[in-house]
CSV table of C-alpha atoms in Angstrom, one decimal:
chain,number,residue,atom,x,y,z
A,17,MET,CA,-49.5,24.2,51.1
A,18,TYR,CA,-48.2,26.6,53.8
A,19,ASP,CA,-44.5,27.3,53.4
A,20,PRO,CA,-43.2,29.2,56.5
A,21,ALA,CA,-39.7,29.4,54.9
A,22,SER,CA,-40.9,31.5,51.9
A,23,PRO,CA,-38.7,34.6,51.6
A,24,LEU,CA,-41.7,36.7,50.7
A,25,LEU,CA,-43.5,35.9,54.0
A,26,ARG,CA,-42.7,37.7,57.3
A,27,SER,CA,-42.0,35.8,60.4
A,28,GLY,CA,-42.1,37.0,64.0
A,29,SER,CA,-39.9,34.0,65.0
A,30,PRO,CA,-36.1,34.6,65.4
A,31,ALA,CA,-33.7,32.1,63.8
A,32,ALA,CA,-32.9,30.6,67.2
A,33,GLY,CA,-36.4,29.1,67.6
A,34,LEU,CA,-39.6,30.2,69.5
A,35,PRO,CA,-40.6,33.9,69.4
A,36,GLN,CA,-39.5,36.1,72.3
A,37,PRO,CA,-42.3,37.6,74.5
A,38,ASP,CA,-42.1,41.0,72.8
A,39,ALA,CA,-42.5,39.3,69.3
A,40,LYS,CA,-45.4,36.9,70.2
A,41,ALA,CA,-48.1,39.3,69.2
A,42,ARG,CA,-46.6,40.1,65.8
A,43,PHE,CA,-45.9,36.4,65.3
A,44,ALA,CA,-49.6,35.6,65.9
A,45,GLU,CA,-50.7,38.4,63.4
A,46,ASP,CA,-48.2,37.2,60.7
A,47,ARG,CA,-49.2,33.5,61.2
A,48,LEU,CA,-52.9,34.4,60.6
A,49,LEU,CA,-52.0,36.5,57.6
A,50,ASP,CA,-49.9,33.7,56.1
A,51,ALA,CA,-52.8,31.3,56.6
A,52,VAL,CA,-55.0,33.7,54.5
A,53,LEU,CA,-52.3,34.1,51.8
A,54,TRP,CA,-51.8,30.3,51.6
A,55,CYS,CA,-55.6,29.6,51.5
A,56,GLU,CA,-55.5,27.6,54.8
A,57,ILE,CA,-58.4,30.0,55.5
A,58,LEU,CA,-60.3,30.2,52.2
A,59,PRO,CA,-61.5,33.3,50.4
A,60,GLY,CA,-65.0,34.2,51.6
A,61,GLU,CA,-64.7,32.1,54.8
A,62,THR,CA,-66.0,33.6,58.0
A,63,ILE,CA,-63.8,33.1,61.0
A,64,THR,CA,-64.2,34.0,64.7
A,65,GLU,CA,-61.9,34.6,67.6
A,66,SER,CA,-62.6,31.0,68.8
A,67,ASP,CA,-61.8,29.6,65.4
A,68,VAL,CA,-58.4,31.3,65.4
A,69,MET,CA,-57.7,30.3,68.9
A,70,ASP,CA,-58.4,26.6,68.1
A,71,ARG,CA,-56.6,26.5,64.8
A,72,PHE,CA,-53.5,28.3,65.7
A,73,GLY,CA,-53.2,27.9,69.5
A,74,LEU,CA,-53.5,31.6,70.2
A,75,THR,CA,-54.8,33.4,73.2
A,76,ARG,CA,-58.1,35.3,72.9
A,77,ALA,CA,-56.2,38.6,73.0
A,78,ALA,CA,-53.7,37.5,70.3
A,79,ALA,CA,-56.6,36.2,68.1
A,80,ARG,CA,-58.5,39.5,68.5
A,81,ALA,CA,-55.4,41.5,67.6
A,82,ALA,CA,-54.6,39.3,64.6
A,83,LEU,CA,-58.2,39.5,63.2
A,84,THR,CA,-58.1,43.3,63.7
A,85,ARG,CA,-54.9,43.4,61.8
A,86,LEU,CA,-56.5,41.5,58.9
A,87,GLY,CA,-59.3,44.0,58.8
A,88,TYR,CA,-57.0,47.0,59.0
A,89,ASP,CA,-54.9,45.7,56.1
A,90,GLY,CA,-58.0,44.9,54.0
A,91,TRP,CA,-57.8,41.1,54.0
A,92,ALA,CA,-61.0,40.7,56.0
A,93,GLN,CA,-64.1,42.6,57.0
A,94,PRO,CA,-66.1,42.4,60.2
A,95,LEU,CA,-69.6,40.9,60.2
A,96,ALA,CA,-71.9,41.9,63.0
A,97,ARG,CA,-72.1,39.1,65.6
A,98,MET,CA,-70.7,36.6,63.1
A,99,GLY,CA,-66.9,37.2,63.0
A,100,TRP,CA,-64.7,38.2,60.1
A,101,GLN,CA,-65.1,37.4,56.5
A,102,VAL,CA,-61.9,36.9,54.5
A,103,LEU,CA,-61.6,38.9,51.3
A,104,GLU,CA,-63.2,36.9,48.4
A,105,VAL,CA,-61.5,36.3,45.1
A,106,THR,CA,-63.6,38.0,42.4
A,107,GLY,CA,-63.0,38.9,38.8
A,108,ALA,CA,-62.8,42.6,39.9
A,109,LEU,CA,-60.1,41.9,42.4
A,110,VAL,CA,-58.1,39.8,39.8
A,111,GLY,CA,-58.4,42.7,37.3
A,112,GLU,CA,-57.4,45.4,39.8
A,113,VAL,CA,-54.3,43.4,41.0
A,114,LEU,CA,-53.1,42.7,37.5
A,115,SER,CA,-53.6,46.3,36.3
A,116,ALA,CA,-51.7,47.6,39.3
A,117,ARG,CA,-48.9,45.3,38.7
A,118,ARG,CA,-48.7,46.3,35.1
A,119,LEU,CA,-48.3,49.9,36.1
A,120,VAL,CA,-45.6,49.3,38.7
A,121,GLU,CA,-43.8,46.0,38.4
A,122,PRO,CA,-41.9,45.9,35.0
A,123,ALA,CA,-40.6,49.4,35.3
A,124,ALA,CA,-39.7,49.2,39.0
A,125,LEU,CA,-37.8,45.9,38.7
A,126,ALA,CA,-36.0,47.0,35.6
A,127,GLU,CA,-34.4,49.7,37.7
A,128,ALA,CA,-33.2,47.1,40.3
A,129,ARG,CA,-29.4,47.2,40.8
A,130,LEU,CA,-28.1,44.0,42.2
A,131,ASP,CA,-24.5,43.9,43.5
A,132,GLU,CA,-22.1,41.1,42.7
A,133,ALA,CA,-23.0,39.0,45.7
A,134,GLN,CA,-26.7,39.3,44.8
A,135,LEU,CA,-26.0,38.4,41.2
A,136,HIS,CA,-24.0,35.4,42.3
A,137,GLU,CA,-27.0,34.3,44.3
A,138,VAL,CA,-29.3,34.7,41.3
A,139,ARG,CA,-26.9,32.5,39.2
A,140,ARG,CA,-26.8,29.9,42.0
A,141,THR,CA,-30.6,29.9,42.3
A,142,GLY,CA,-31.1,29.7,38.6
A,143,GLN,CA,-29.0,26.6,38.5
A,144,ILE,CA,-31.1,25.0,41.2
A,145,LEU,CA,-34.3,25.9,39.4
A,146,ALA,CA,-33.0,24.4,36.2
A,147,ALA,CA,-32.3,21.1,38.1
A,148,VAL,CA,-35.8,20.8,39.6
A,149,GLN,CA,-37.8,22.4,36.7
A,150,HIS,CA,-39.2,19.2,35.2
A,151,GLN,CA,-39.5,17.0,38.3
A,152,PRO,CA,-43.1,16.1,38.9
A,153,GLN,CA,-43.0,15.4,42.6
A,154,THR,CA,-44.9,17.8,44.9
A,155,GLY,CA,-41.7,18.5,46.8
A,156,ALA,CA,-40.0,19.6,43.7
A,157,ARG,CA,-42.8,22.0,42.8
A,158,VAL,CA,-42.6,23.5,46.3
A,159,ALA,CA,-38.9,23.9,46.1
A,160,PHE,CA,-39.2,25.5,42.6
A,161,ARG,CA,-41.6,28.1,44.0
A,162,HIS,CA,-39.4,28.7,47.0
A,163,PHE,CA,-36.4,29.5,44.9
A,164,VAL,CA,-38.4,31.7,42.6
A,165,ASP,CA,-39.5,33.6,45.7
A,166,GLU,CA,-35.8,34.0,46.6
A,167,ILE,CA,-35.1,35.7,43.3
A,168,ASP,CA,-38.1,38.0,43.7
A,169,SER,CA,-37.0,38.8,47.3
A,170,LEU,CA,-33.6,39.8,46.0
A,171,LEU,CA,-35.2,42.1,43.5
A,172,LEU,CA,-37.4,43.7,46.1
A,173,SER,CA,-34.3,44.4,48.3
A,174,ALA,CA,-32.7,46.3,45.3
A,175,ILE,CA,-35.5,48.9,44.8
A,176,ASP,CA,-36.8,51.7,46.9
A,177,PRO,CA,-38.6,50.5,50.1
A,178,PHE,CA,-41.9,52.2,49.4
A,179,THR,CA,-42.3,50.6,46.0
A,180,ALA,CA,-41.1,47.3,47.4
A,181,ARG,CA,-43.8,47.3,50.0
A,182,HIS,CA,-46.5,48.1,47.4
A,183,LEU,CA,-45.2,45.3,45.1
A,184,ARG,CA,-45.0,42.8,48.0
A,185,ARG,CA,-48.7,43.4,48.8
A,186,LEU,CA,-49.6,43.0,45.1
A,187,TRP,CA,-47.6,39.7,44.9
A,188,HIS,CA,-49.4,38.5,48.0
A,189,HIS,CA,-52.7,39.0,46.3
A,190,SER,CA,-51.5,37.3,43.1
A,191,ALA,CA,-50.1,34.3,45.1
A,192,ARG,CA,-53.4,33.9,47.0
A,193,ILE,CA,-55.4,34.1,43.8
A,194,THR,CA,-53.1,31.6,42.1
A,195,ARG,CA,-53.3,29.1,45.0
A,196,TYR,CA,-57.1,29.4,45.2
A,197,LEU,CA,-57.6,28.8,41.5
A,198,GLU,CA,-55.1,26.0,41.1
A,199,ASP,CA,-56.3,22.4,40.9
A,200,ALA,CA,-53.4,20.0,41.8
A,201,GLN,CA,-55.5,16.9,41.3
A,202,ALA,CA,-56.4,17.9,37.7
A,203,GLY,CA,-52.8,19.0,37.1
A,204,HIS,CA,-53.8,22.7,36.6
A,205,MET,CA,-50.9,24.4,38.3
A,206,PHE,CA,-49.3,27.7,37.4
A,207,ARG,CA,-45.6,27.5,36.5
A,208,ARG,CA,-43.2,30.5,36.5
A,209,ASP,CA,-41.7,29.9,33.0
A,210,ASP,CA,-40.6,33.5,33.0
A,211,VAL,CA,-38.0,33.0,35.6
A,212,PHE,CA,-35.2,31.7,33.3
A,213,ALA,CA,-35.5,34.7,31.0
A,214,LEU,CA,-35.5,36.8,34.1
A,215,VAL,CA,-32.3,35.2,35.4
A,216,ARG,CA,-30.6,35.7,32.0
A,217,ALA,CA,-31.6,39.4,31.9
A,218,LEU,CA,-30.4,40.0,35.5
A,219,GLU,CA,-27.0,38.3,34.8
A,220,ALA,CA,-26.6,40.5,31.7
A,221,ARG,CA,-27.9,43.6,33.5
A,222,ASP,CA,-30.4,44.0,30.7
A,223,ALA,CA,-33.1,46.3,32.0
A,224,ASP,CA,-35.3,45.8,28.9
A,225,GLY,CA,-35.0,42.0,29.4
A,226,VAL,CA,-36.1,42.3,33.0
A,227,ARG,CA,-39.1,44.5,32.0
A,228,ALA,CA,-40.1,42.0,29.3
A,229,ALA,CA,-39.9,39.0,31.6
A,230,ARG,CA,-42.1,40.6,34.2
A,231,ALA,CA,-44.6,41.7,31.6
A,232,ALA,CA,-44.7,38.2,30.3
A,233,LEU,CA,-45.3,36.8,33.8
A,234,ILE,CA,-48.3,39.1,34.3
A,235,ASP,CA,-49.7,38.1,30.9
A,236,ALA,CA,-49.2,34.4,31.7
A,237,GLN,CA,-50.9,34.8,35.1
A,238,GLU,CA,-53.9,36.6,33.5
A,239,THR,CA,-54.2,33.8,31.0
A,240,PHE,CA,-54.1,31.2,33.8
A,241,PHE,CA,-56.6,33.1,36.0
A,242,LEU,CA,-59.0,33.5,33.1
A,243,ARG,CA,-58.8,29.9,32.1
A,244,GLN,CA,-59.5,28.7,35.6
A,245,MET,CA,-62.3,31.2,36.2
A,246,LEU,CA,-64.0,30.1,33.0
A,247,LYS,CA,-64.5,26.7,34.7
A,248,SER,CA,-66.4,28.2,37.6
A,249,GLN,CA,-70.1,27.5,38.0
A,250,THR,CA,-70.7,30.7,40.0
A,251,ALA,CA,-73.3,33.0,38.5
A,252,LEU,CA,-72.1,36.3,37.1
A,253,GLY,CA,-73.1,39.4,39.0
A,254,PRO,CA,-74.3,42.9,38.0
A,255,GLY,CA,-71.8,44.7,35.9
A,256,SER,CA,-71.1,41.8,33.5
A,257,GLY,CA,-73.7,43.2,31.1
A,258,LEU,CA,-75.6,40.0,31.1
A,259,SER,CA,-78.2,41.2,33.6
A,260,GLU,CA,-79.2,44.2,31.5
A,261,ARG,CA,-79.5,42.1,28.3
A,262,ALA,CA,-81.6,39.5,30.1
A,263,GLY,CA,-83.9,42.2,31.4
A,264,GLN,CA,-84.3,43.7,27.9
A,265,ALA,CA,-85.1,40.2,26.5
A,266,ALA,CA,-87.8,39.7,29.1
A,267,SER,CA,-89.2,43.1,28.4
A,268,ASN,CA,-89.3,42.3,24.7
A,269,ARG,CA,-91.1,39.0,25.3
A,270,ARG,CA,-93.8,40.8,27.4
A,271,SER,CA,-94.4,43.3,24.6
A,272,THR,CA,-95.0,40.7,22.0
């Protein structure tokens, strides 16, 4: 479900309403990127300028610029005379994203220094999260994720901008992978159970607690991703080790 109010997503639209003329191009680019992140446009899907114009009401120039931006940022690749293919979700991508997060995220966020106003906001948000935590309605789940994003956004604002940009991109990948692998009808949804330990650690200014909470989150996401991927019927590709063993078995059968 697309949530334009998510604090982790950019918007070219000012608070007063429609984007101004000088912001329309960026608004179009960000809207298309958000559609990719929220799986409105599915991983592996091929889209054209005409598709983007029809789906999002963009001009041809805006659609072309938005698609070019996706390609430049690595979210899609051009296919000759076919359009642009959105980055697929693969086991390799999942592993690379999680490995990169393990290297950067726990240590970087443990160094975050929130001021008193930000800590007050963390406490307030933690109370809201506790109130909606066990409510089963779809709206409650959306609200829970939104307020978790608010805490993560506060943390990003309290670390150096270069690391924050890198982490934001990794979180975008993780969020897209999560949404793609979730199955709401079967009740297979990822829940951020780490957030309450994170709130306690932030309130206590406990750097080790923040580090542990983020490491636990990455471990939990890896477990969820693996569990969901094990349900896939997609054939494994080269590199899994199975193709080499299958070839060796065939060779043995021919020699007997």
